[in-house]
CSV table of C-alpha atoms and ligand atoms in Angstrom, one decimal:
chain,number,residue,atom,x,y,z
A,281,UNK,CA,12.5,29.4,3.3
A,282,UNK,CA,12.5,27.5,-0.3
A,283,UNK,CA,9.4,28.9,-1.0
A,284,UNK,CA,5.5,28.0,-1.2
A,285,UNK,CA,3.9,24.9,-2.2
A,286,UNK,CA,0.5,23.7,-3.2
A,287,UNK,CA,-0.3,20.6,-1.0
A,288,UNK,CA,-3.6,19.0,-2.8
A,289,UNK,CA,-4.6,15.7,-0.9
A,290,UNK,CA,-2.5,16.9,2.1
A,291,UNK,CA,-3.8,15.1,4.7
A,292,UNK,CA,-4.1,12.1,2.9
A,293,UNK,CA,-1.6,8.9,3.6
A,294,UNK,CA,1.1,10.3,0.7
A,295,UNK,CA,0.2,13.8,1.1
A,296,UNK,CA,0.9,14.0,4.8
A,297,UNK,CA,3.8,12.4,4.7
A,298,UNK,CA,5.5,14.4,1.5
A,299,UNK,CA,4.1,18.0,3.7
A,300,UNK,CA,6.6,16.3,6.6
A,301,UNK,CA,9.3,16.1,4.6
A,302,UNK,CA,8.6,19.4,2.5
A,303,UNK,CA,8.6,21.4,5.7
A,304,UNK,CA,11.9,19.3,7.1
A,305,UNK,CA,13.6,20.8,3.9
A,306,UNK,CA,12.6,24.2,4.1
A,307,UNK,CA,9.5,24.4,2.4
A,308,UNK,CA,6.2,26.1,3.3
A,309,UNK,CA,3.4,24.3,3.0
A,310,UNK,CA,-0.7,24.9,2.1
A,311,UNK,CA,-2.3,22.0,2.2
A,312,UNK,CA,-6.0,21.7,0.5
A,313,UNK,CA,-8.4,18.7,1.8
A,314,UNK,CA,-12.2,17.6,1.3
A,315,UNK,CA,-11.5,15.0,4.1
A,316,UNK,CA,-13.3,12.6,1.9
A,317,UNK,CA,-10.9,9.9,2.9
A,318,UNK,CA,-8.7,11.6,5.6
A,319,UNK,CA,-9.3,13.7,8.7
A,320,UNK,CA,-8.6,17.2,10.1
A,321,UNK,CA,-6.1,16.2,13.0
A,322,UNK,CA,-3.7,14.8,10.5
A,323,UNK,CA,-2.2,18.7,10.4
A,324,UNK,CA,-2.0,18.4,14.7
A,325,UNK,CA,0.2,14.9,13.8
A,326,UNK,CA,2.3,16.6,11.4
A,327,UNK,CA,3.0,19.6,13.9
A,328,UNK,CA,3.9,17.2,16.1
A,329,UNK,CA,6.9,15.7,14.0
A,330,UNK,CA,8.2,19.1,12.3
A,331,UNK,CA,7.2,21.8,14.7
A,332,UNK,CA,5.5,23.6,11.7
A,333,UNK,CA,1.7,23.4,11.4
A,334,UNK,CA,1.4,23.8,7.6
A,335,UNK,CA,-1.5,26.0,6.8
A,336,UNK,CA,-5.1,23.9,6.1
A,337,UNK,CA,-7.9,25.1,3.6
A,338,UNK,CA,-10.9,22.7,4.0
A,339,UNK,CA,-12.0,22.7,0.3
A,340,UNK,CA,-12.3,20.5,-3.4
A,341,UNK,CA,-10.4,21.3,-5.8
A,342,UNK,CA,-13.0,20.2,-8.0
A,343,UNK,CA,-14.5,24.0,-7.8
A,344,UNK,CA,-11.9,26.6,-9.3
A,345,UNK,CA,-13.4,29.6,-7.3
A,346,UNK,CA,-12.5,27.4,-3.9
A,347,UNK,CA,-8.8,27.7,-5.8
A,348,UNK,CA,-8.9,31.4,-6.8
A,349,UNK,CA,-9.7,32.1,-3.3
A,350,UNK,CA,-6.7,29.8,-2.2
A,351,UNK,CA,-4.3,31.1,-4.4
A,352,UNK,CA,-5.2,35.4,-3.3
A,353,UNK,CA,-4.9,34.4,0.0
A,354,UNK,CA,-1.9,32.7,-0.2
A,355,UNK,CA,0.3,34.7,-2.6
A,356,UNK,CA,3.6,33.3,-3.8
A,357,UNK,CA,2.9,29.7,-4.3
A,358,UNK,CA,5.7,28.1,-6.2
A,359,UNK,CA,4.9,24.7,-6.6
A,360,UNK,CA,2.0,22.3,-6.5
A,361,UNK,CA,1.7,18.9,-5.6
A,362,UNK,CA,-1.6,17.1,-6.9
A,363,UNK,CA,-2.2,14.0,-4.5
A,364,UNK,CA,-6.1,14.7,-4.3
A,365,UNK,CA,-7.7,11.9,-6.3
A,366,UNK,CA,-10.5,9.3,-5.7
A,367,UNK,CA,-7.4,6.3,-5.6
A,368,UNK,CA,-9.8,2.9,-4.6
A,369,UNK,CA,-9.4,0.1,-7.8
A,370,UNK,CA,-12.4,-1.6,-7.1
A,371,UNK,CA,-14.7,1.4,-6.5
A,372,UNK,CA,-14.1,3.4,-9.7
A,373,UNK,CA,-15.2,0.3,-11.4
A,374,UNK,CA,-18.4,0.8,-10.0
A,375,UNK,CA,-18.5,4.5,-10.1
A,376,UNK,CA,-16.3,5.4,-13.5
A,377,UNK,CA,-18.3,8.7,-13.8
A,378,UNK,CA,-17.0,10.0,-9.8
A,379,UNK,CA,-13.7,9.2,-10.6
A,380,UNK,CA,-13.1,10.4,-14.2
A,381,UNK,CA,-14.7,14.0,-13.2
A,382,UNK,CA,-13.2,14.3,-9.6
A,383,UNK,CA,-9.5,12.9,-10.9
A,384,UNK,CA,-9.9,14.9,-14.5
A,385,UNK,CA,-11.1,18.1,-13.2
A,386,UNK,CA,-9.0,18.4,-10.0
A,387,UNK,CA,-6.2,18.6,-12.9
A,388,UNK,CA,-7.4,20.5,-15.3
A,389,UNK,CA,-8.3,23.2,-12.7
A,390,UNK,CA,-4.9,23.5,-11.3
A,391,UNK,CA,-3.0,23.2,-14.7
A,392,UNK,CA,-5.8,26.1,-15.7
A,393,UNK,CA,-4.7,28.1,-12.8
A,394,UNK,CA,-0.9,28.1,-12.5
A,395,UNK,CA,-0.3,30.3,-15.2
A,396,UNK,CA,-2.7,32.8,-13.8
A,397,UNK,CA,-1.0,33.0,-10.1
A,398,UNK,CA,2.6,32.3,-11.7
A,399,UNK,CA,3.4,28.7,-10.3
A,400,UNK,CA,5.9,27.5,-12.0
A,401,UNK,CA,6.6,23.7,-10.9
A,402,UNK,CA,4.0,20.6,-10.8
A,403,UNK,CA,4.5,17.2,-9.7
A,404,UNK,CA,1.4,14.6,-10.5
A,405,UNK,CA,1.2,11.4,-8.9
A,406,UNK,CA,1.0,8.9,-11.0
A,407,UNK,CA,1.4,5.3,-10.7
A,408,UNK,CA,2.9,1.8,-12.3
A,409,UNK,CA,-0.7,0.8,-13.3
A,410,UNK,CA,-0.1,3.2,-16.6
A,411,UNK,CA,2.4,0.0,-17.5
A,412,UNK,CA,-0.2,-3.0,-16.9
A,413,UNK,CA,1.5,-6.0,-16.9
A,414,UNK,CA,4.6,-5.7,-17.9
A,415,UNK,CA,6.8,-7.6,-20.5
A,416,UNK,CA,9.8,-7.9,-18.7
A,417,UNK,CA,11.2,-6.4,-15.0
A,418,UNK,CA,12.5,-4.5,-14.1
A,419,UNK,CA,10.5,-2.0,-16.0
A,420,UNK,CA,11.8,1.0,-17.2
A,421,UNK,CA,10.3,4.3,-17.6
A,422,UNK,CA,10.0,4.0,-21.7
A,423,UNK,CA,8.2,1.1,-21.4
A,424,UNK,CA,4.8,1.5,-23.3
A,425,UNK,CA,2.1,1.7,-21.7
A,426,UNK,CA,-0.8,-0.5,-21.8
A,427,UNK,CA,-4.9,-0.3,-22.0
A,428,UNK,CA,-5.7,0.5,-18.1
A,429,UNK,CA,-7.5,-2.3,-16.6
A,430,UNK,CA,-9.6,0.1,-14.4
A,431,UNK,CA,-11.2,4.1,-14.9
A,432,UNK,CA,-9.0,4.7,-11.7
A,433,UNK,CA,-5.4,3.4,-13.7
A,434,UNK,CA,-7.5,5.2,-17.1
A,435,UNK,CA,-7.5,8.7,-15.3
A,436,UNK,CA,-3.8,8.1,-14.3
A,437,UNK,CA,-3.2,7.8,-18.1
A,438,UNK,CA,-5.0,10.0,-19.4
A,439,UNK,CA,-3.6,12.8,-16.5
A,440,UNK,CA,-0.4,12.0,-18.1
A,441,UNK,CA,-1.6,12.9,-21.2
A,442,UNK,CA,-3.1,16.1,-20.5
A,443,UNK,CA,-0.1,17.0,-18.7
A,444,UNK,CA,2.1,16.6,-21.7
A,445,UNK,CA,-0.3,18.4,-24.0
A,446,UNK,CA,-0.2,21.6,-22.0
A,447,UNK,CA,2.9,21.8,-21.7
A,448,UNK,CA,3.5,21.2,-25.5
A,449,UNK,CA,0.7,24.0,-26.2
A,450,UNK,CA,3.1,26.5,-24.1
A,451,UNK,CA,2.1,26.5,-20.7
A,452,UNK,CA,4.9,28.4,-19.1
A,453,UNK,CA,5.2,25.5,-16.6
A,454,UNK,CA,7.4,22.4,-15.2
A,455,UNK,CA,6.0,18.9,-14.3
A,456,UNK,CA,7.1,15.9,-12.9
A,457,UNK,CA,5.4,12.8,-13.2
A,458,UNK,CA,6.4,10.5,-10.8
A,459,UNK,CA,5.2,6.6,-11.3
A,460,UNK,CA,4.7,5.0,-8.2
A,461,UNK,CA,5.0,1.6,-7.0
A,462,UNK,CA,3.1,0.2,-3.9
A,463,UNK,CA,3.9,2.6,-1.1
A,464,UNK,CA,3.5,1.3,2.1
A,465,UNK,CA,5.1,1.6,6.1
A,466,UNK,CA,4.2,5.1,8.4
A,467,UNK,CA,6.1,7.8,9.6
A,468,UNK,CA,8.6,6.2,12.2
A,469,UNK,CA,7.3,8.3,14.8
A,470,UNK,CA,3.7,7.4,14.5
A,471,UNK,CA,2.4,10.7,14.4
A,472,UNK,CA,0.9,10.1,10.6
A,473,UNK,CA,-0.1,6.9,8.7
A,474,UNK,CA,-2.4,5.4,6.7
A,475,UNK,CA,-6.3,5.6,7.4
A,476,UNK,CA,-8.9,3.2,5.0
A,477,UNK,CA,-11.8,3.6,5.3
A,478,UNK,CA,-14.0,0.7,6.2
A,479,UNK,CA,-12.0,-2.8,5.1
A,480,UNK,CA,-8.9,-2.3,3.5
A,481,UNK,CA,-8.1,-3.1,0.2
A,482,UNK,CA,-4.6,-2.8,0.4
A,483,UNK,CA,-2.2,-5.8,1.2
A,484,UNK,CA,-0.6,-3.7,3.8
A,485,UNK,CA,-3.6,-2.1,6.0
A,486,UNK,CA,-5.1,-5.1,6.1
A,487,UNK,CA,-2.1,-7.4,7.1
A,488,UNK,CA,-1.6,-4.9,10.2
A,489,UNK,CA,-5.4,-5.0,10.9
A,490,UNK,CA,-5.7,-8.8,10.6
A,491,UNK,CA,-1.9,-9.1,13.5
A,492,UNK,CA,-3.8,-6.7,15.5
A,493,UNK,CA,-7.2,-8.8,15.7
A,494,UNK,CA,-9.6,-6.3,14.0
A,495,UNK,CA,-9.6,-9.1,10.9
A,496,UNK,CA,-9.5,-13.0,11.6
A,497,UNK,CA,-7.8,-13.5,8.4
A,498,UNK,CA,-6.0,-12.1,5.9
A,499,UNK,CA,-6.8,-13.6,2.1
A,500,UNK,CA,-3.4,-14.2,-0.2
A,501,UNK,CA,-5.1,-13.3,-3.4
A,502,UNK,CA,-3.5,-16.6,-5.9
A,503,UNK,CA,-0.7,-18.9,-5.4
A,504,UNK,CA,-0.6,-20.4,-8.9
A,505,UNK,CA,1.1,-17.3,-10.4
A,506,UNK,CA,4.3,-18.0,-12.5
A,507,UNK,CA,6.4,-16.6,-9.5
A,508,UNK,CA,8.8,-18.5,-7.7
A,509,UNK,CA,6.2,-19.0,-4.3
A,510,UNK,CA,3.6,-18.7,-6.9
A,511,UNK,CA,1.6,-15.2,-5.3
A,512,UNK,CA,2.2,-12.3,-7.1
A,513,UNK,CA,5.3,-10.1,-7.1
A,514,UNK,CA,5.2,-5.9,-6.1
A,515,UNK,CA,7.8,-3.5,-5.3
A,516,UNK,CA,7.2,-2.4,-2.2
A,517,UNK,CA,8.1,1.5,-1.5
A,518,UNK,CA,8.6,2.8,2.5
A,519,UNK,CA,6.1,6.0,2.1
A,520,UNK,CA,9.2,8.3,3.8
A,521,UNK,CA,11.1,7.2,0.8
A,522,UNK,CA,8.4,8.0,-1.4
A,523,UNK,CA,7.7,11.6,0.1
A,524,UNK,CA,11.4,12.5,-0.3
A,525,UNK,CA,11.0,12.3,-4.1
A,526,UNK,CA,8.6,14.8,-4.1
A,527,UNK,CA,11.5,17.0,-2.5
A,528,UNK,CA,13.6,16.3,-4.7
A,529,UNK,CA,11.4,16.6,-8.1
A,530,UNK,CA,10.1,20.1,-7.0
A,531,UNK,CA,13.8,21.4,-6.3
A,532,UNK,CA,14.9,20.4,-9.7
A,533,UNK,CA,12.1,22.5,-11.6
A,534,UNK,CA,12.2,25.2,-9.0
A,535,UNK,CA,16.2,25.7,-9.2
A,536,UNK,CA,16.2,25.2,-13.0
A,537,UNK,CA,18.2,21.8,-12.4
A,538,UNK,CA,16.8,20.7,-16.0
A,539,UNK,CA,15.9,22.6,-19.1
A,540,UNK,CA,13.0,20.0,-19.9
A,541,UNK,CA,9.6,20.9,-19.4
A,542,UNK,CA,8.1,17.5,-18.4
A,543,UNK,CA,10.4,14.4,-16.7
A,544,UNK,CA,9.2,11.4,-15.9
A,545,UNK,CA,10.4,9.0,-12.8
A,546,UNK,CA,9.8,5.4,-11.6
A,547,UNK,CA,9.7,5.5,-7.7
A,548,UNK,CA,10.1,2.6,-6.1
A,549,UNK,CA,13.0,0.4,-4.8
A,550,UNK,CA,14.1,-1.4,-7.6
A,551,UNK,CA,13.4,-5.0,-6.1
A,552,UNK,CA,10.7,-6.9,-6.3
A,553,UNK,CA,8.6,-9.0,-3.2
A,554,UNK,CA,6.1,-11.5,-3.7
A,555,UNK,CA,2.5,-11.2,-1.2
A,556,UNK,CA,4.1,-14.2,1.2
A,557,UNK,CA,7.3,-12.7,1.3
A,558,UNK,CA,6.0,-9.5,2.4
A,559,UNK,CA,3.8,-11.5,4.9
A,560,UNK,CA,6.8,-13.3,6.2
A,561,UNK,CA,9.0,-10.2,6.6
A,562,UNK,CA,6.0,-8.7,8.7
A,563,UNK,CA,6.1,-11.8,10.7
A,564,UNK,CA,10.2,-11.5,11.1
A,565,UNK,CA,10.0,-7.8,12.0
A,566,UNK,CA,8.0,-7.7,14.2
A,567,UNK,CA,7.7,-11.2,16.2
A,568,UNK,CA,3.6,-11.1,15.8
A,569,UNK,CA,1.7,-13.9,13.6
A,570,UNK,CA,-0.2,-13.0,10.6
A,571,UNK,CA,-3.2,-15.7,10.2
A,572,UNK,CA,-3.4,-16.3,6.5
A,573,UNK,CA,-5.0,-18.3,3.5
A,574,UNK,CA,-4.6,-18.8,0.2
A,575,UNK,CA,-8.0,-17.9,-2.0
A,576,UNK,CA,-8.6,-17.6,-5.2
A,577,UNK,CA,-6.9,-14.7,-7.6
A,578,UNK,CA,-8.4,-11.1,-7.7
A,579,UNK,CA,-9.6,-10.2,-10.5
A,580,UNK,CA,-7.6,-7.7,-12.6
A,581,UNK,CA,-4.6,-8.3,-10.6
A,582,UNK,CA,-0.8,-8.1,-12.1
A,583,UNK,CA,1.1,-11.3,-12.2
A,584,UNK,CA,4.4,-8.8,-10.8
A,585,UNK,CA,6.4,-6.0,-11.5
A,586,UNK,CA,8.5,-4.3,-10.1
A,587,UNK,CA,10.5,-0.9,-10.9
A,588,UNK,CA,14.0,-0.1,-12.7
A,589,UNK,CA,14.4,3.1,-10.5
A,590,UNK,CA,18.2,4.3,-12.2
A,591,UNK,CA,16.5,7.3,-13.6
A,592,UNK,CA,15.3,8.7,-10.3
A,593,UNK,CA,18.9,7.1,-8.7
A,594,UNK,CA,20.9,9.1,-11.3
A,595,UNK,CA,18.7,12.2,-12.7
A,596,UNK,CA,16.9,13.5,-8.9
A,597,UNK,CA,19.5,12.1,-6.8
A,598,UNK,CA,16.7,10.0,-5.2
A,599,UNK,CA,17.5,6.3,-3.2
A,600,UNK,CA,14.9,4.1,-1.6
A,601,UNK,CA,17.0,3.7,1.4
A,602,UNK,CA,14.6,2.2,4.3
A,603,UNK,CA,14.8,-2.0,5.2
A,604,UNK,CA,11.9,-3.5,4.4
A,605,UNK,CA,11.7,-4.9,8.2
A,606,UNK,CA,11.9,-0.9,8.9
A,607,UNK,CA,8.6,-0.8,7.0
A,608,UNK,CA,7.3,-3.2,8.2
A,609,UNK,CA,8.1,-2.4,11.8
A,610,UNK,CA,6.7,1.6,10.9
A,611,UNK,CA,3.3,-0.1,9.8
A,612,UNK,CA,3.2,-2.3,12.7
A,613,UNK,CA,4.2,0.6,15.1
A,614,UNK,CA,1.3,2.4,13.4
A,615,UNK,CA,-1.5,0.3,13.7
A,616,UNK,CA,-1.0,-0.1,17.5
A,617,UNK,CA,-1.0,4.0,18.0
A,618,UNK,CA,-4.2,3.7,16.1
A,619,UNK,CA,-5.7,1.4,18.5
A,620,UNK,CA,-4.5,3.0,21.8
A,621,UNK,CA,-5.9,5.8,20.3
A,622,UNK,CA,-9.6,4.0,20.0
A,623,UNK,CA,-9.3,4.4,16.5
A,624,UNK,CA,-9.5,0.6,15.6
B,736,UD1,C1,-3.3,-1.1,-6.6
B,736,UD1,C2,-3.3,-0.4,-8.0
B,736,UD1,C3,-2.3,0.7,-7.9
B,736,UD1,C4,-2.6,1.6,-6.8
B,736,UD1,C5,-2.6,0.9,-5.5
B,736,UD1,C6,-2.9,1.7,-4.3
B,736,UD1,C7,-3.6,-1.6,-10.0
B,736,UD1,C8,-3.1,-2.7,-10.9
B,736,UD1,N1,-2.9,-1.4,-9.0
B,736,UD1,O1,-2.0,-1.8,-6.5
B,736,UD1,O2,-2.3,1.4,-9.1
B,736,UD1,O3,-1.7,2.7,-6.8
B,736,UD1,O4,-3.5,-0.2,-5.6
B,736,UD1,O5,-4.3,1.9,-4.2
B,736,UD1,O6,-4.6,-1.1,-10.3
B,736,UD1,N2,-3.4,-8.8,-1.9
B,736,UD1,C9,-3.7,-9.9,-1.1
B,736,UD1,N3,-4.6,-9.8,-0.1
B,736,UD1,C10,-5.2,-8.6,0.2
B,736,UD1,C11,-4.9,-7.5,-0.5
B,736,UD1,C12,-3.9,-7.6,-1.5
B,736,UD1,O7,-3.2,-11.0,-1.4
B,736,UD1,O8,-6.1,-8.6,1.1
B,736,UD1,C13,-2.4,-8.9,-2.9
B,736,UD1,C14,-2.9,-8.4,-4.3
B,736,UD1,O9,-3.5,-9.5,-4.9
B,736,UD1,C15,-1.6,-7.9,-4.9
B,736,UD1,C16,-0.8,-7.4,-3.8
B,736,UD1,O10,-1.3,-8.0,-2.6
B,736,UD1,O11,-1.0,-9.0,-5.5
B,736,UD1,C17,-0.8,-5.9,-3.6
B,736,UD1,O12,-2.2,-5.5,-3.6
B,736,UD1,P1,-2.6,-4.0,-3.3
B,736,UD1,O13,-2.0,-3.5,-2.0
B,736,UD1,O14,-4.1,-3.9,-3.4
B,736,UD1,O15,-2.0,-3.1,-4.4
B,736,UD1,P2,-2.0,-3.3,-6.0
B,736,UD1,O16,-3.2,-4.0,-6.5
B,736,UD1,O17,-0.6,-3.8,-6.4
């Protein structure tokens, strides 16, 4: 056994998937939930692919006696990773105050504990929104960063920031922050996926919703972009992909790998994949017709970017390595469990 990692957010679509590949590397895992935007039988689905059923404390990391308890009864954690967040663009535009005290504190709580129970490595999960629209792609991880265009991408940036000052004050700790790009696809087995709540936001949950009938239409958010097709251009991340960074970031500040204190990584493929590109590979990979339209922008949208991910390649020894029609198949596969399920 590795050792003992924090989980926070485990249940969630990232944090399930990065406790499946944890365990699949030798890792134990304790994974800490509010189930405010996931559900308790993600644990069964992640027993189901690994064998292991990674132990499951119902709690918010909001409250720090929730996480002393945590922490005495499971001595020896090693390493956390921080996925619980409020994560919805649109919402904390409407609810800034939620979002800046559940995102802020959840942080500042663990940061506050780890030198207390000894943890040594932290990986935060941070996003491309800290760039904004970029100058040029790819983008690199010394681009600057730009004024957030929501509190959600604000409390991504100003984590950051906290994380780099605690560490400079002396914290005895690692961190990674990795940058993610838009993560998207399931597990290939189906066990584990993602869940919105209510109607999707996301270009991916509701794509598979609208092939699957639950939506008559899916809305391509502007086709006068300056893009070649004219909608607006992401990278595109399969979320195994992503979860395997995770691995791979904690083993380098658990095994000493690097004398730095705080690293930085892009995470994403390294291409880029305009909206009806994506559509169209959907449409290839799987054989099923997605009913669209072209509407008007969204407001607050990026024109494109996509990530320069040679740091990751290079430093953590980390490769996007899944087909996009892979993805797209694992989201497709996905949706349809959900709905012989009777989930939607
Ligand atoms: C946003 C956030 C990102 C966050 C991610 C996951 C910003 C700038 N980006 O990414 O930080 O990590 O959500 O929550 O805040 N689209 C459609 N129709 C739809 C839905 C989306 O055309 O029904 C288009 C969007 O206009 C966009 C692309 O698809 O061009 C991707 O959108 P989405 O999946 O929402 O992710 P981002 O906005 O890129």
């Amino acid at each position: 056994m590795k050792g003992k990692i924090l989980v926070t957010g485990g249940t969630g679509f990232i944090g399930s998937h990065t406790t499946v590949e944890l365990q699949n590397a030798g890792y134990e895992v304790v994974i800490i939930d509010n189930l405010s935007n996931s559900n308790a039988d993600v644990v069964d689905g992640i027993e189901r692919i690994t064998g292991i059923r990674p132990a499951f404390v119902e709690g918010d990391c909001t409250c720090i006696d929730t996480l002393h308890r945590l922490f005495k009864e499971h001595p020896g954690i090693t390493g956390i990773i921080n996925f619980a967040a409020s994560k919805a663009v649109g919402e904390s535009v409407q609810k800034p105050i939620l979002y800046y005290r559940n995102n802020l504190n959840i942080l500042l709580n663990l940061l506050d504990l780890m030198p207390v129970y000894g943890v040594r490595g932290f990986v935060f999960s941070s996003s491309c929104t800290v760039y904004g629209e970029p100058d040029q792609n790819p983008i690199t991880e010394d681009a600057p960063t730009k004024q957030a265009t929501s509190p959600y991408g604000a409390t991504k940036q100003i984590s950051e920031n906290i994380i780099a000052d605690v560490i400079r004050s002396g914290s005895p700790i690692k961190a990674i922050l990795l940058r993610y790009f838009n993560p998207i696809g399931a597990h290939p087995t189906a066990e584990i996926g993602e869940l919105p709540n209510g109607v999707p936001q996301n270009l991916v949950p509701f794509l598979t919703q609208t092939a699957i009938g639950i939506r008559p239409m899916l809305s391509v958010f502007g086709d006068d972009y300056n893009t070649p097709d004219g909608s607006c251009i992401r990278d595109f991340i399969n979320v195994v992909d992503l979860a395997k960074a995770h691995v791979k970031a904690l083993d380098r500040m658990l095994e000493d790998k690097s004398d730095k204190a705080l690293e930085v990584f892009n995470i994403g493929t390294g291409e880029g994949l305009s909206v009806l590109q994506l559509i169209d590979a959907f449409e290839r990979a799987t054989g099923v017709k997605v009913p669209h339209k072209i509407v008007e922008r969204r407001e607050g949208d990026i024109e494109q970017i996509w990530a320069d991910p040679k740091r990751a390649n290079e430093v953590l020894g980390w490769h996007a390595e899944a087909s996009i029609d892979d993805t797209m198949r694992s989201a497709w596969k996905w949706q349809q469990r959900l709905r012989e399920r009777g989930i939607m």
